[in-house]
Amino acid sequence: MKQYLRVCKKLNADAKNVWLPLFAILMLQMNAKAQDRQLVYDIMRKGDVIGTINFEERIKYKKRFLLLNSDVKTRFIFSFSDYCKEAAAYEDGVM
C-alpha cells in the first residue's frame, strides 16, 4: 500500500509539471490569432502639447479594423476643444 501511495504522489507531481507548460502554450495560441498595433502622437503648437492622436489597427483573421481618436484643446482668440472618433473595417481590401 505504501508503494502504491508513493507512485501516486510521483504521478501527481509529474502531472503538475506537465499541465503548467501545456496551459501556457494553449494561452499563447489563443492570443496569436489577433494582431494589434497602436500609435500615439502628440499634437504640438508653439512647442506645447495641445492634444493627442491615437491610431489603432487590429487584424483578426482576414478582417482589419482601424480606429482613430483625436483630442485637441487650445486657445486662439477663444477656447477651442475638439474630440473626433473614426472607425473603419476592411475585409479582403474592401471597406
mmCIF file of C-alpha atoms in Angstrom:
data_model
loop_
_atom_site.group_PDB
_atom_site.id
_atom_site.type_symbol
_atom_site.label_atom_id
_atom_site.label_comp_id
_atom_site.label_asym_id
_atom_site.label_seq_id
_atom_site.Cartn_x
_atom_site.Cartn_y
_atom_site.Cartn_z
ATOM 1 C CA MET A 1 0.000 0.000 0.000
ATOM 2 C CA LYS A 2 2.839 2.384 0.841
ATOM 3 C CA GLN A 3 4.442 1.656 -2.507
ATOM 4 C CA TYR A 4 1.150 2.494 -4.247
ATOM 5 C CA LEU A 5 0.914 5.847 -2.395
ATOM 6 C CA ARG A 6 4.484 6.752 -3.400
ATOM 7 C CA VAL A 7 3.695 6.025 -7.053
ATOM 8 C CA CYS A 8 0.500 8.133 -6.888
ATOM 9 C CA LYS A 9 2.357 11.074 -5.329
ATOM 10 C CA LYS A 10 5.030 10.873 -8.021
ATOM 11 C CA LEU A 11 2.386 10.800 -10.766
ATOM 12 C CA ASN A 12 0.660 13.863 -9.267
ATOM 13 C CA ALA A 13 3.965 15.761 -9.144
ATOM 14 C CA ASP A 14 4.702 14.833 -12.771
ATOM 15 C CA ALA A 15 1.198 15.891 -13.835
ATOM 16 C CA LYS A 16 1.699 19.336 -12.277
ATOM 17 C CA ASN A 17 4.944 19.744 -14.230
ATOM 18 C CA VAL A 18 3.148 18.912 -17.484
ATOM 19 C CA TRP A 19 -0.057 20.936 -17.057
ATOM 20 C CA LEU A 20 1.531 24.338 -16.449
ATOM 21 C CA PRO A 21 3.621 24.441 -19.671
ATOM 22 C CA LEU A 22 0.720 22.954 -21.629
ATOM 23 C CA PHE A 23 -1.623 25.638 -20.291
ATOM 24 C CA ALA A 24 0.905 28.383 -21.155
ATOM 25 C CA ILE A 25 1.261 27.095 -24.725
ATOM 26 C CA LEU A 26 -2.514 26.993 -25.185
ATOM 27 C CA MET A 27 -2.864 30.577 -23.923
ATOM 28 C CA LEU A 28 -0.198 31.782 -26.360
ATOM 29 C CA GLN A 29 -2.010 30.108 -29.242
ATOM 30 C CA MET A 30 -5.276 31.845 -28.361
ATOM 31 C CA ASN A 31 -3.629 35.296 -28.408
ATOM 32 C CA ALA A 32 -1.665 34.696 -31.598
ATOM 33 C CA LYS A 33 -4.704 34.951 -33.894
ATOM 34 C CA ALA A 34 -5.209 38.710 -33.456
ATOM 35 C CA GLN A 35 -2.548 41.306 -34.156
ATOM 36 C CA ASP A 36 -2.718 44.786 -32.673
ATOM 37 C CA ARG A 37 -0.719 47.903 -33.448
ATOM 38 C CA GLN A 38 -1.196 51.164 -31.635
ATOM 39 C CA LEU A 39 0.385 54.525 -32.437
ATOM 40 C CA VAL A 40 0.091 57.582 -30.205
ATOM 41 C CA TYR A 41 1.096 61.052 -31.414
ATOM 42 C CA ASP A 42 1.184 64.378 -29.597
ATOM 43 C CA ILE A 43 -0.286 67.415 -31.347
ATOM 44 C CA MET A 44 2.009 70.372 -30.729
ATOM 45 C CA ARG A 45 1.556 74.106 -31.207
ATOM 46 C CA LYS A 46 4.405 76.524 -30.470
ATOM 47 C CA GLY A 47 6.235 73.808 -28.537
ATOM 48 C CA ASP A 48 3.289 72.954 -26.272
ATOM 49 C CA VAL A 49 1.293 69.734 -26.420
ATOM 50 C CA ILE A 50 -2.324 70.673 -27.120
ATOM 51 C CA GLY A 51 -3.735 67.231 -27.881
ATOM 52 C CA THR A 52 -3.195 63.634 -28.911
ATOM 53 C CA ILE A 53 -3.969 61.345 -31.821
ATOM 54 C CA ASN A 54 -4.413 57.631 -31.130
ATOM 55 C CA PHE A 55 -4.341 55.266 -34.091
ATOM 56 C CA GLU A 56 -5.132 51.587 -33.557
ATOM 57 C CA GLU A 57 -5.063 48.756 -36.066
ATOM 58 C CA ARG A 58 -6.408 45.300 -35.271
ATOM 59 C CA ILE A 59 -6.111 42.359 -37.607
ATOM 60 C CA LYS A 60 -8.241 39.341 -36.870
ATOM 61 C CA TYR A 61 -8.372 36.573 -39.435
ATOM 62 C CA LYS A 62 -8.993 38.338 -42.777
ATOM 63 C CA LYS A 63 -10.545 41.462 -41.252
ATOM 64 C CA ARG A 64 -8.689 44.699 -40.495
ATOM 65 C CA PHE A 65 -10.173 47.225 -38.069
ATOM 66 C CA LEU A 66 -8.852 50.801 -37.978
ATOM 67 C CA LEU A 67 -9.690 53.176 -35.125
ATOM 68 C CA LEU A 68 -8.660 56.834 -34.881
ATOM 69 C CA ASN A 69 -9.241 59.047 -31.838
ATOM 70 C CA SER A 70 -8.094 62.646 -31.581
ATOM 71 C CA ASP A 71 -8.492 65.108 -28.753
ATOM 72 C CA VAL A 72 -7.427 68.768 -29.029
ATOM 73 C CA LYS A 73 -7.757 71.616 -26.541
ATOM 74 C CA THR A 74 -6.276 75.018 -27.354
ATOM 75 C CA ARG A 75 -6.920 78.730 -27.180
ATOM 76 C CA PHE A 76 -6.904 81.024 -30.213
ATOM 77 C CA ILE A 77 -8.890 84.193 -29.540
ATOM 78 C CA PHE A 78 -11.366 81.894 -27.776
ATOM 79 C CA SER A 79 -11.107 78.442 -26.184
ATOM 80 C CA PHE A 80 -11.327 75.566 -28.669
ATOM 81 C CA SER A 81 -11.884 71.893 -27.890
ATOM 82 C CA ASP A 82 -12.390 69.041 -30.333
ATOM 83 C CA TYR A 83 -12.800 65.296 -29.999
ATOM 84 C CA CYS A 84 -13.016 63.026 -33.022
ATOM 85 C CA LYS A 85 -13.534 59.269 -33.275
ATOM 86 C CA GLU A 86 -13.377 57.382 -36.573
ATOM 87 C CA ALA A 87 -13.669 53.655 -37.223
ATOM 88 C CA ALA A 88 -13.400 51.534 -40.353
ATOM 89 C CA ALA A 89 -13.402 47.810 -41.097
ATOM 90 C CA TYR A 90 -11.819 46.162 -44.115
ATOM 91 C CA GLU A 91 -12.159 42.617 -45.377
ATOM 92 C CA ASP A 92 -10.011 41.486 -48.307
ATOM 93 C CA GLY A 93 -9.135 45.136 -49.017
ATOM 94 C CA VAL A 94 -12.785 46.250 -49.253
ATOM 95 C CA MET A 95 -14.261 48.639 -46.678
#
